[in-house]
XYZ file of C-alpha atoms in Angstrom:
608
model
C 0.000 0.000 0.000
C 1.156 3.550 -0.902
C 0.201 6.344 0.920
C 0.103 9.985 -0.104
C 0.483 9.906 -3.733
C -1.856 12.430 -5.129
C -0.685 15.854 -3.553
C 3.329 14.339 -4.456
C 2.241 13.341 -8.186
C 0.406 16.418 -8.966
C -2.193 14.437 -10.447
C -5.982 14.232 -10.430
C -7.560 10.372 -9.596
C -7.619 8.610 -12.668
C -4.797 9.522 -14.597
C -1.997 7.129 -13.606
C -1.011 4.134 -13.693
C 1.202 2.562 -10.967
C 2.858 -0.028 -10.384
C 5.998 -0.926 -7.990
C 8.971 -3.371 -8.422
C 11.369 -4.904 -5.420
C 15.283 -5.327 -6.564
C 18.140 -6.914 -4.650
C 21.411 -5.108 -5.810
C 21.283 -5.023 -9.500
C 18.904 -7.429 -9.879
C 15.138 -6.653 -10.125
C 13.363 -9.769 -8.443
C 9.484 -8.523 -7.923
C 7.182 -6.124 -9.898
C 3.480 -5.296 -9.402
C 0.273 -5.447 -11.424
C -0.568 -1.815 -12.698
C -3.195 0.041 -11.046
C -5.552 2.867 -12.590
C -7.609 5.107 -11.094
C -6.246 5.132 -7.423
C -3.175 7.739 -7.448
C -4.328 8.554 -3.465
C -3.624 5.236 -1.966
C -3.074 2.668 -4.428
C -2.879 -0.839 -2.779
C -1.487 -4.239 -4.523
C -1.893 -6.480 -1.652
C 0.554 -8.996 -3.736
C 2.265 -11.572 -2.541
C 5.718 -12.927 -3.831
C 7.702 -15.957 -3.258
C 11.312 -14.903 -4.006
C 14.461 -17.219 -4.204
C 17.185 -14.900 -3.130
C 21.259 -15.683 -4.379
C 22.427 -11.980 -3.883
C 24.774 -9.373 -2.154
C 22.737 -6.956 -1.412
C 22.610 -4.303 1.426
C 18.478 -2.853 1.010
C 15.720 -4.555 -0.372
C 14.342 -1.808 -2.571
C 11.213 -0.857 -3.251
C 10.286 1.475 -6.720
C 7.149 3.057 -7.704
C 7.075 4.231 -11.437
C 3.578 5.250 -13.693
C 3.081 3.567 -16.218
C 3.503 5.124 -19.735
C 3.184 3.759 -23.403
C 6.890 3.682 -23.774
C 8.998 2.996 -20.666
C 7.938 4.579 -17.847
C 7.998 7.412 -15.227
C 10.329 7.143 -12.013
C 8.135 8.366 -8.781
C 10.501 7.129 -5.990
C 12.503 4.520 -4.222
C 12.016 2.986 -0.726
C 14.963 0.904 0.954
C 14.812 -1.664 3.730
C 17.961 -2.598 5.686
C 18.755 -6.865 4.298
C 19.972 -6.621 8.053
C 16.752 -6.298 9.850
C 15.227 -9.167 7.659
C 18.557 -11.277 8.693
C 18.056 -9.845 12.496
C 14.716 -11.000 12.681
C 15.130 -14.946 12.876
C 12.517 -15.975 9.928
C 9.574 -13.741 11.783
C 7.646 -11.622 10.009
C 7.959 -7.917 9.622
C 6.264 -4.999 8.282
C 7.166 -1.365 7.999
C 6.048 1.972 6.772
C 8.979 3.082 4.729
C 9.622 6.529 3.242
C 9.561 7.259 -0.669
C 12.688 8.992 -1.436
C 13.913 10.437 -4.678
C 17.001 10.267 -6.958
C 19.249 11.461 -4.059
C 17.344 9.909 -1.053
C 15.397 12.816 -0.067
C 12.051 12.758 1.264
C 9.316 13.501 -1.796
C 7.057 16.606 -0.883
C 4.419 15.267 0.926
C 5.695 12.234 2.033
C 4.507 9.474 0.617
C 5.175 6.342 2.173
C 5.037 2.613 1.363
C 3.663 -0.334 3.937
C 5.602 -3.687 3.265
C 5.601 -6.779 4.915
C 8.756 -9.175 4.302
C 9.961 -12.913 5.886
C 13.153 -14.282 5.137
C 13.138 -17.993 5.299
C 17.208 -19.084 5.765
C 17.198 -22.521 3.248
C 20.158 -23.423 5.415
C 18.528 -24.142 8.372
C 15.898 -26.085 7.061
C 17.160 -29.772 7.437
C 14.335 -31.605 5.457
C 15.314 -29.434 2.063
C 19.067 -28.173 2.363
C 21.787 -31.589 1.601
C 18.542 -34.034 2.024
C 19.237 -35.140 -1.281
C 16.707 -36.717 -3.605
C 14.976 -38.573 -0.757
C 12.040 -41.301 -1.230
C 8.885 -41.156 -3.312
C 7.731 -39.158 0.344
C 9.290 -36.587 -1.380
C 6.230 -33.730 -2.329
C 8.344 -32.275 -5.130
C 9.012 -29.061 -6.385
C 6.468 -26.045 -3.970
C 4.799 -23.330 -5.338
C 4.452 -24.397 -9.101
C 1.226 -24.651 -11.465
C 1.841 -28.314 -12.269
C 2.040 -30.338 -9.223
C 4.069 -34.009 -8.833
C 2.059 -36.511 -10.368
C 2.740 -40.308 -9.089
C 1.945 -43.668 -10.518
C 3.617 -42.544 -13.654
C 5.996 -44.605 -15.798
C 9.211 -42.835 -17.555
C 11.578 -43.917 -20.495
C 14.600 -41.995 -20.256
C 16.487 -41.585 -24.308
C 19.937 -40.203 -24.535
C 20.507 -39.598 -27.969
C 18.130 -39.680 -30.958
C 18.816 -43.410 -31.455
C 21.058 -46.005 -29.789
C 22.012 -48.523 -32.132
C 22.334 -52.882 -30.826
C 26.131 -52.002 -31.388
C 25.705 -50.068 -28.161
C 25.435 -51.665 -25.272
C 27.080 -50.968 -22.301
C 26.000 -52.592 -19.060
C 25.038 -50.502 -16.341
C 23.721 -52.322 -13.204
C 20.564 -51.234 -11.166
C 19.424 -52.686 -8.143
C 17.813 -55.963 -8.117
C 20.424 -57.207 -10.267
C 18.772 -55.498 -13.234
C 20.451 -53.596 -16.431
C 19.349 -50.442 -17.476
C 17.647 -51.021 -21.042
C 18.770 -48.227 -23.170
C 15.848 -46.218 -24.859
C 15.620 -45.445 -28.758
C 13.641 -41.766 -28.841
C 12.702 -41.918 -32.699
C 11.610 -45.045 -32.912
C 9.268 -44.814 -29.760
C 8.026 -41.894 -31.363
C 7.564 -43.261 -34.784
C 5.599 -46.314 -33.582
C 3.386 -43.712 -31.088
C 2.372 -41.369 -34.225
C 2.062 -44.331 -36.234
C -0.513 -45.676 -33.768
C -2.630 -42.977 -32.802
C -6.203 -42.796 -33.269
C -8.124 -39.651 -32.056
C -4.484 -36.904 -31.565
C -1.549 -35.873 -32.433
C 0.069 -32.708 -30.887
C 3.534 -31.467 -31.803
C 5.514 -28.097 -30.600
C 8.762 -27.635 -31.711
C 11.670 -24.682 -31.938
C 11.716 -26.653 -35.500
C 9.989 -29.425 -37.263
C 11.399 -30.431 -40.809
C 9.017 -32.671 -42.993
C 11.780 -34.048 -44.847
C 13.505 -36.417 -42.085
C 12.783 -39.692 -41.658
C 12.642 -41.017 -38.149
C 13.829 -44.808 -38.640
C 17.127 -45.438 -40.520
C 18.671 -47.841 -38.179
C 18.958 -51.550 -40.920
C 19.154 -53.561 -38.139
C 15.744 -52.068 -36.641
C 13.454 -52.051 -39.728
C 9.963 -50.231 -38.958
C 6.902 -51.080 -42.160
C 6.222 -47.218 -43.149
C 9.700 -46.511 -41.779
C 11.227 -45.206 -44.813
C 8.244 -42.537 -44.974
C 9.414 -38.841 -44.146
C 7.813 -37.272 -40.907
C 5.505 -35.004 -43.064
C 4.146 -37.819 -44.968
C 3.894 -39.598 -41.780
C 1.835 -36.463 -40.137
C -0.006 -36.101 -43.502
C -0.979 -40.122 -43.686
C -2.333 -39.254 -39.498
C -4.395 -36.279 -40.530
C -5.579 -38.369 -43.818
C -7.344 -40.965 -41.795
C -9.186 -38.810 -38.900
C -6.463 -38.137 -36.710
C -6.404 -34.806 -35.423
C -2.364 -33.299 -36.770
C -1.456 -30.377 -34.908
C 1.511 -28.624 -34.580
C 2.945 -25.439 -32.972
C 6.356 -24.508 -34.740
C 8.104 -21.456 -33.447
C 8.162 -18.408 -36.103
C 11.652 -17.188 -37.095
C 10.664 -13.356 -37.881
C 13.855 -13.405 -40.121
C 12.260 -15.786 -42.353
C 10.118 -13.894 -44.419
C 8.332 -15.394 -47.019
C 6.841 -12.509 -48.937
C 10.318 -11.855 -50.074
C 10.985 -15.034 -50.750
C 13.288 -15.602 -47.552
C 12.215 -18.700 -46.711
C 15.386 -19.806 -44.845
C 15.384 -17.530 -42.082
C 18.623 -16.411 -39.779
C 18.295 -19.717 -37.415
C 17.637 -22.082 -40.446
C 14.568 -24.057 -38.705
C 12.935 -24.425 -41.934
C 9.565 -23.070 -40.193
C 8.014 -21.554 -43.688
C 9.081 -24.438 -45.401
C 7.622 -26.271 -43.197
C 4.154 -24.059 -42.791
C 4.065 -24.581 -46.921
C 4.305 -28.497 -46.801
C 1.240 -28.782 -45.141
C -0.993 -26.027 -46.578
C -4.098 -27.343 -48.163
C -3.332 -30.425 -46.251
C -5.121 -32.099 -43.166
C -2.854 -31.232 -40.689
C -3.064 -27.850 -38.827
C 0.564 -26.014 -38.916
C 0.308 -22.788 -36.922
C 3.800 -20.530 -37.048
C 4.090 -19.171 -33.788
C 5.863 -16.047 -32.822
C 6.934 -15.067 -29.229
C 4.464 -12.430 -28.440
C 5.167 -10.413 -25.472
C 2.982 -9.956 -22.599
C 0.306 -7.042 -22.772
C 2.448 -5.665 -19.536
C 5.907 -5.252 -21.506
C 6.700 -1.861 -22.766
C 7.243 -1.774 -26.845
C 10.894 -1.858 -26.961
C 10.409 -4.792 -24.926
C 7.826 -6.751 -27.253
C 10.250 -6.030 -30.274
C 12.945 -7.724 -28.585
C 10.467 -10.732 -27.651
C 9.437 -10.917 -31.304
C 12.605 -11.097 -32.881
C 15.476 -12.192 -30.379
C 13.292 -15.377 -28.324
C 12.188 -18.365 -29.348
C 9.514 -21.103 -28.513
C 12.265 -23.576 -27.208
C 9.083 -26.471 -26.218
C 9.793 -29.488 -28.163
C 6.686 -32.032 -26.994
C 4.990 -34.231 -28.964
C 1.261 -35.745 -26.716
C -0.458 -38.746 -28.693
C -3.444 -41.097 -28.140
C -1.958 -44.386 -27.090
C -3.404 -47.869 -26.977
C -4.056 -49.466 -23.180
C -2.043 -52.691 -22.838
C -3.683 -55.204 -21.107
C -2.501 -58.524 -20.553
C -2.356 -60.968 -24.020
C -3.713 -58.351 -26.304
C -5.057 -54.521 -25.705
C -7.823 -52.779 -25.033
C -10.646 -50.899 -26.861
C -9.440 -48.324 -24.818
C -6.801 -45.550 -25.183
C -4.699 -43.036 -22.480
C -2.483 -40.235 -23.563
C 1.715 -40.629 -23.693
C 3.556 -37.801 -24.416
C 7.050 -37.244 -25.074
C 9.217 -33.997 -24.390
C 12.824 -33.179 -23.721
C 15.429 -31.579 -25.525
C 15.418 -32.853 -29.455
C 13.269 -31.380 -32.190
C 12.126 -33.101 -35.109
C 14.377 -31.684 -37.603
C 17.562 -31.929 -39.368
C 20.992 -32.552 -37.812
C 19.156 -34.056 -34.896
C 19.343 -37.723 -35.329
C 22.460 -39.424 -33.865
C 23.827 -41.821 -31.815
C 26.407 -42.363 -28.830
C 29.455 -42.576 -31.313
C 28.408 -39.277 -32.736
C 30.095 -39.507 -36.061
C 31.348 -36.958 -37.938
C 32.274 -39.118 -41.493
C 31.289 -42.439 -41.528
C 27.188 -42.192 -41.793
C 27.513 -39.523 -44.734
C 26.792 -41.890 -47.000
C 23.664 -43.696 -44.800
C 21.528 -42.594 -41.687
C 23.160 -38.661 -42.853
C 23.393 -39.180 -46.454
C 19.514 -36.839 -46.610
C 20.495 -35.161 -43.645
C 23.744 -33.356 -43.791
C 23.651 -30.170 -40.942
C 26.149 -28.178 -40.359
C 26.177 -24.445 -39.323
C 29.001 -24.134 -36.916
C 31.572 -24.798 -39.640
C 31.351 -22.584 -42.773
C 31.725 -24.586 -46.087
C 31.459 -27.980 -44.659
C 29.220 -29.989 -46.848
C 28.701 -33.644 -47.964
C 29.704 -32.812 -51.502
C 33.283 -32.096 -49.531
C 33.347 -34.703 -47.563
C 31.967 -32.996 -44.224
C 31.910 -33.021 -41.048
C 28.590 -33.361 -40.047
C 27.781 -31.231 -36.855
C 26.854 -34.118 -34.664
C 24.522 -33.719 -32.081
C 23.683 -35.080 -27.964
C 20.881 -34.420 -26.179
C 18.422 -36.004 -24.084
C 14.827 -36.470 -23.893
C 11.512 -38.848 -22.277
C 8.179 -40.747 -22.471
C 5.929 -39.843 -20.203
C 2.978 -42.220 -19.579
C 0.223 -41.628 -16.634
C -0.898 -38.223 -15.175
C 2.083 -35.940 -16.226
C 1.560 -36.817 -20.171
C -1.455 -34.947 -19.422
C -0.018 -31.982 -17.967
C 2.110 -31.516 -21.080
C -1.262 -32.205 -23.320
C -2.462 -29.286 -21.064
C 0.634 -27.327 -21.521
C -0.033 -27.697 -25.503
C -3.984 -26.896 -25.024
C -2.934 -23.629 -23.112
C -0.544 -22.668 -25.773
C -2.850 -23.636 -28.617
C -5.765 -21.662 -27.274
C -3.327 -18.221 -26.699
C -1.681 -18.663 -30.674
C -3.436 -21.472 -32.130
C -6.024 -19.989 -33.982
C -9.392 -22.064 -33.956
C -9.947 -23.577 -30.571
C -12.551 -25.867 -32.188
C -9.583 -27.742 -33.263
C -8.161 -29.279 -30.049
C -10.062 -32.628 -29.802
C -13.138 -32.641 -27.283
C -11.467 -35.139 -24.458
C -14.519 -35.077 -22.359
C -17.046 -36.370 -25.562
C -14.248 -39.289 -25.720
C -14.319 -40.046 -22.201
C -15.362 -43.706 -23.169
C -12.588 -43.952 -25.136
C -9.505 -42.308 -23.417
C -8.953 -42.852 -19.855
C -8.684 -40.276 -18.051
C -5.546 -39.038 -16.005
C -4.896 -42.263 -13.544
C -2.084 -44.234 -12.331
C -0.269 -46.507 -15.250
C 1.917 -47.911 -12.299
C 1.391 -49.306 -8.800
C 2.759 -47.786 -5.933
C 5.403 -50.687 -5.394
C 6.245 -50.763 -8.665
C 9.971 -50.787 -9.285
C 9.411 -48.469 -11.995
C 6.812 -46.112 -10.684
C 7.367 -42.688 -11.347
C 6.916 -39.191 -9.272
C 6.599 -37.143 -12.264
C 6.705 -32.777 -12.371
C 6.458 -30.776 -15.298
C 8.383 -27.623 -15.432
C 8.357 -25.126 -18.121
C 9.181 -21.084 -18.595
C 6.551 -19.567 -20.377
C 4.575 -16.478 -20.096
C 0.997 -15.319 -20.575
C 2.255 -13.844 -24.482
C 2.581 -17.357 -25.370
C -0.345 -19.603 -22.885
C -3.408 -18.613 -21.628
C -5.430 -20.659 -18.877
C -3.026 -18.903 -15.963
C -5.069 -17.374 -12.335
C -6.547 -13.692 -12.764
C -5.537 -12.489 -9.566
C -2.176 -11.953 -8.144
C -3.252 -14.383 -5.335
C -3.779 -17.059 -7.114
C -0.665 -16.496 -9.428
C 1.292 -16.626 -6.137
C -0.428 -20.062 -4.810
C 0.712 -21.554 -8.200
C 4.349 -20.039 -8.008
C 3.719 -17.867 -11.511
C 5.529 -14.647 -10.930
C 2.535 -11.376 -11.699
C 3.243 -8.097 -12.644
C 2.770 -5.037 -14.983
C -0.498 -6.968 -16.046
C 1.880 -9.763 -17.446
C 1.971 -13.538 -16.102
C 5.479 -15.738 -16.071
C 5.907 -19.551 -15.117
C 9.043 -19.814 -14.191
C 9.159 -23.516 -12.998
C 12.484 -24.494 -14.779
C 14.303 -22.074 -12.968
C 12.571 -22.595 -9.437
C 12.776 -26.927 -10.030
C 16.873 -26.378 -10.619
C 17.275 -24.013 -7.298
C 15.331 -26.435 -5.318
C 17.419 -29.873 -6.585
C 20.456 -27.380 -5.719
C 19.200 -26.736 -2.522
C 18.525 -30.785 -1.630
C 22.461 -31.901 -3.191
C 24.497 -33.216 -0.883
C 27.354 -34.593 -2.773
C 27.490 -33.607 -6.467
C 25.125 -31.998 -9.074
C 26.229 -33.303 -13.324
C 24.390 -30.432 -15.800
C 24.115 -30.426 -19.439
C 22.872 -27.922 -21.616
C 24.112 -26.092 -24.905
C 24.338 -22.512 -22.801
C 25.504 -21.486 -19.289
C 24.900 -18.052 -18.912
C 22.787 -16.341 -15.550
C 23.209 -14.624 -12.421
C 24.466 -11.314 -14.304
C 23.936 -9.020 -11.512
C 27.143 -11.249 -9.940
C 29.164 -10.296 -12.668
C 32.221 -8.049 -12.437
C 31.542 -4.529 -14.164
C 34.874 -4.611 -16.626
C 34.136 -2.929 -20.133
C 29.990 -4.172 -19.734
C 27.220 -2.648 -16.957
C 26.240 -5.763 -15.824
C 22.399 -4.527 -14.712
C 22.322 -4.164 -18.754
C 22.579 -7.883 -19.085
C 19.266 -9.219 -17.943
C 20.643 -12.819 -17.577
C 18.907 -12.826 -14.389
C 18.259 -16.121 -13.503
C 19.994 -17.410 -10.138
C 21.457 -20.988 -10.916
C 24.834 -20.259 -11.572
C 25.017 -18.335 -8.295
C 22.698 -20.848 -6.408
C 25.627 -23.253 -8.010
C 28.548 -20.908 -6.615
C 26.966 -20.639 -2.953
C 26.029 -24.277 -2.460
C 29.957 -25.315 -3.330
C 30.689 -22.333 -0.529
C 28.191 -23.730 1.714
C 29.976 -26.993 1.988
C 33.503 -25.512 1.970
C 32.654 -23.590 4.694
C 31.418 -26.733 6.188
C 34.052 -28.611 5.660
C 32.455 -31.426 3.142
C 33.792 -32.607 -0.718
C 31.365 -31.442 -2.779
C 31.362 -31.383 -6.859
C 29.610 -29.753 -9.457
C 30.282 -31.389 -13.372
C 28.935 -29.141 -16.218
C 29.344 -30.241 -19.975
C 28.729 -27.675 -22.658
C 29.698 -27.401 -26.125
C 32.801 -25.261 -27.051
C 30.758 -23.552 -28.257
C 26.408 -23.158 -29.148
C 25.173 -24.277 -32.497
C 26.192 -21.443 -35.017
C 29.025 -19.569 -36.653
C 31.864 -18.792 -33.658
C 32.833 -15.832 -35.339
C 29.851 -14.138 -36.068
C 29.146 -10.818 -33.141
C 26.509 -12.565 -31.100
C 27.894 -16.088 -30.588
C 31.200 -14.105 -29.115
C 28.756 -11.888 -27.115
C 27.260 -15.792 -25.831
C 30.726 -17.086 -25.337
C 31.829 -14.388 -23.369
C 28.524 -13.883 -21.061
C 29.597 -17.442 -20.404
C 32.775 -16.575 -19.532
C 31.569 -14.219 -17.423
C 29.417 -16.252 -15.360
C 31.817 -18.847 -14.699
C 34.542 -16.621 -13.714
C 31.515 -15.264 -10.881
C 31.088 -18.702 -9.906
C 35.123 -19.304 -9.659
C 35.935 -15.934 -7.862
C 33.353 -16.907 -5.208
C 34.787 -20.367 -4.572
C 38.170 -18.926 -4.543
C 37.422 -16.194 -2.111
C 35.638 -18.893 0.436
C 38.423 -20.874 -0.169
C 40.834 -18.477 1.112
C 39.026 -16.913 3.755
C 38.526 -20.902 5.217
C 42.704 -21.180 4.841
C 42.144 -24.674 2.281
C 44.730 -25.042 -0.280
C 42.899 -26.147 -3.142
C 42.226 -25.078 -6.480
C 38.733 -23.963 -7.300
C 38.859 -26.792 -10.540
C 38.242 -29.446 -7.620
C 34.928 -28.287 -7.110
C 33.967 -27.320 -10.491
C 34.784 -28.517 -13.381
C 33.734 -27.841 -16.746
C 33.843 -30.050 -20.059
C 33.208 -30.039 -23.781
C 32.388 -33.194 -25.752
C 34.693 -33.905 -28.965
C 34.767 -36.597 -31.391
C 37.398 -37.241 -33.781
C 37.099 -40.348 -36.565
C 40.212 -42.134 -38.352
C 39.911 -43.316 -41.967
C 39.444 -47.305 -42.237
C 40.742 -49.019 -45.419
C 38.423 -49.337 -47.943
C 36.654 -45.884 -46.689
């Protein structure tokens, strides 16, 4: 609540529109809805649940109006971070003065009521080092999808693992881990379905096939994915798909390629006039971002989702049923070139077979197959999903459908095929060696998903983060803080990027508050390595990345991505090295983490 606005504005009721955000340091961490109408006394009443990884010595408070382009500072408020540290995890609330640019007192003075509880995560013993637990474990708080159990997962690593590959890794029981084959599961589930087939992607290319394994021979298998999608749609299957829009593909003037090369108006081509539904889909920003904003949504971030959700058959014992249930798949491989490989990852030898239709390259400029290569190869991971989660990421493509899909009528009426697909229900049973506890995380905002709470209140019960009249789930983030949080021993990443925590960076030749890599794992990383050094425990964090992203290294803005990853590991090293130090331990930072790129290199056989 703000008090005292209207005399300290100059403004008559009704013509602003104010909103406030909360920062820690450099980094801004809260913002408000915007209200109208109410200079006088405008009250939020919002709640927020912030994870906090910062040096910071205020928690401040900012009140700006609103204004078509940017917006209008009215004043700051600051709260001593030592009297939330002071006060043991109690609440407490104060009336705190609105100052201006050089911490004076605003004419009239206006003040702002806060309330504010700083939970420790250290001294909570049943999340800090408890590890992963047992399937007791409730999951990941404040999020809109919930843990789902009785589910069953198949884990993929790689778009294919050939019979060649077979290395024995023991589970319990005296069991082997059965390694998964991600194309051909999702051949045979496309190929099967009955009623829907759902499909978001960063990019989908009709012209891969999905089975080119010899020694695994699928009937149909030598179709392409579009003429597998357009077969589907051809005999009453529902087809449809959400493909991101790469604004730099324009096909008016006949630039069909587009800057990224996802082949998304080739793609939206293929199938028009067809049965399937193809829907390009731009990122949008939220009504509550300012225009600069939204122009830097539309052109600079992508729809990174890659889920496919499919009507399934229901095994039963000696046959199956009449019946159907919904699997889904998602992860981190899109159906499209240059994604199909295995665990040797060639770079030569499959040019002339599983890559002799699919050559992809784009981080080495004039490789091609005509010369012999190399082919970019490519690791990533991904899962099935069968039981009540494959529902929440049907529901995740419903939401997104009904915000940039177009014609709502499309999405197939669940409820009139109630007889026919099961509802969301257990596929496992409880002791079940392979029962699941299954949460879906995702970072999306209301630009790109509608079905999220009106109110602020609710947003907060679900863990979305409200503000500006704009709506984020930010569930990846929060589900990576909170397995942080529960380590105890080591934590392995792998992803194609590792940039965050900007406001942590040093300031030398960039302004670091300019960066708005906000996110807090790296830092969340950083501390929990200096949480057990100061505690006197080994602890290990492994990240693999590429040497570099997909893309030309020495084009402008792969060496601005290389060196915002620079910069974020050198925060993450200069904090282990300074707890290091001040604990008197002899060590070099490298023992505690350790970062590693994958390479491949191939020798020619005779006869090659």
């Amino acid at each position: 609540m703000v008090e005292g606005f209207e005399e300290t504005i100059g403004r008559g009721k009704g013509s602003t529109r104010l909103y406030a955000t909360i920062d820690l340091g450099r980094a801004r961490v809260g913002r408000t809805r915007v209200l109208a109408g109410d200079p006088v006394n405008p009250r939020w009443y919002e709640d927020f649940h912030i994870y906090c990884a910062h040096f910071a010595a205020h928690v401040v408070f900012t009140v700006k109006a609103a204004q078509p382009i940017g917006a209008t500072l009215i004043g700051r408020a600051y709260l001593p971070v030592r009297e939330l540290l002071d006060a043991d995890g109690n609440e407490i609330e104060r009336r705190l003065d609105i100052l201006d640019a050089t911490k004076q007192k605003l004419p009239h003075g206006p003040m702002i009521q806060v309330r504010l509880r700083f939970c420790d995560v250290t001294t909570n013993r049943r999340e800090w080092g408890a590890g992963v637990g047992s399937a007791q474990n409730p999951g990941v708080p404040y999020t809109f999808f919930s843990q789902r159990p009785g589910c069953r997962v198949t884990l993929y690593q790689d778009a294919h693992t050939p019979d060649a590959f077979a290395p024995r890794i023991p589970l319990s029981g005296g069991r082997s881990y059965q390694q998964g084959r991600c194309w051909e599961d999702v051949f045979d589930a496309i190929s099967d379905a009955r009623h829907l087939v759902y499909i978001t992607g960063w990019s989908v290319y009709t012209e891969i096939t999905l089975i080119r394994d010899g020694a695994r021979p699928r009937p149909g298998g030598d179709a392409t994915l579009g003429e597998l999608l357009k077969r589907k749609a051809s005999e009453g299957v529902r087809v449809l798909m959400l493909v991101w829009d790469d604004r730099t593909s324009v096909e008016s003037l006949g630039m069909t390629w587009g800057y990224m090369d996802t082949h998304d108006a080739e793609t939206a081509n293929y199938f028009r006039g067809t049965d399937v539904q193809c829907v390009l889909c731009p990122r949008n920003p939220d009504v509550g971002r300012s225009a600069v904003m939204g122009l830097e949504t539309a052109y600079l971030i992508s729809h990174h989702q890659k889920i496919i959700a499919v009507d399934h058959d229901m095994p039963v014992r000696g046959s199956s049923s009449r019946r159907r249930r919904i699997v889904s798949f998602v992860g981190g491989l899109d159906l499209c070139d240059g994604r199909y490989d295995t665990q040797f990852h060639s770079l030569f030898r499959t040019l002339d077979t599983a890559h002799q239709k699919d050559f992809h390259q784009i981080s080495i400029a004039d490789a091609s197959i005509d010369k012999g290569g190399p082919r970019q190869p490519w690791h990533d991971i991904h899962a099935k999903v069968e039981g009540p989660a494959a529902w929440d990421i049907l529901y995740n493509f419903e939401q997104r459908w009904r915000k940039q899909g177009g014609d709502h009528e499309l999405l197939v009426d669940l409820n009139a095929l109630a007889s026919l697909i099961i509802p969301p229900s257990a596929v496992t049973f409880p002791e079940d060696q392979e029962a699941w506890n299954v949460q879906v995380f995702r970072s999306i905002d209301g630009g790109a998903s509608c079905g999220f709470p009106t109110t602020p209140e609710e947003a907060a019960r679900s863990g979305l983060v409200s503000g500006k009249n704009s709506t984020l789930d930010r569930s990846i983030q929060d589900a990576y803080i909170h397995a942080i949080r529960r380590a105890n021993h080591f934590i392995y990443i792998e992803n194609q990027y590792f940039i965050g925590s900007s406001f942590a960076w040093k300031a030398d030749g960039i302004k670091p508050e300019d960066i708005e890599a906000l996110h807090l794992i790296p830092r969340e990383l950083s501390l929990k390595i200096v949480s057990k050094i100061e505690a006197g425990e080994h602890f290990v964090v492994y990240v693999v990345v590429p040497m570099w992203p997909e893309g030309d290294p020495e084009k402008e803005s792969m060496q601005a991505i290389l060196d915002w990853q620079r910069r974020t590991m050198d925060m993450m090293y200069y904090d282990i090295a300074i707890a290091l130090e001040a604990n008197g331990i002899d060590a070099n930072p490298k023992d505690y983490l350790t970062f590693f790129c994958l390479g491949n290199r191939e020798v020619k056989r005779s006869g090659e």
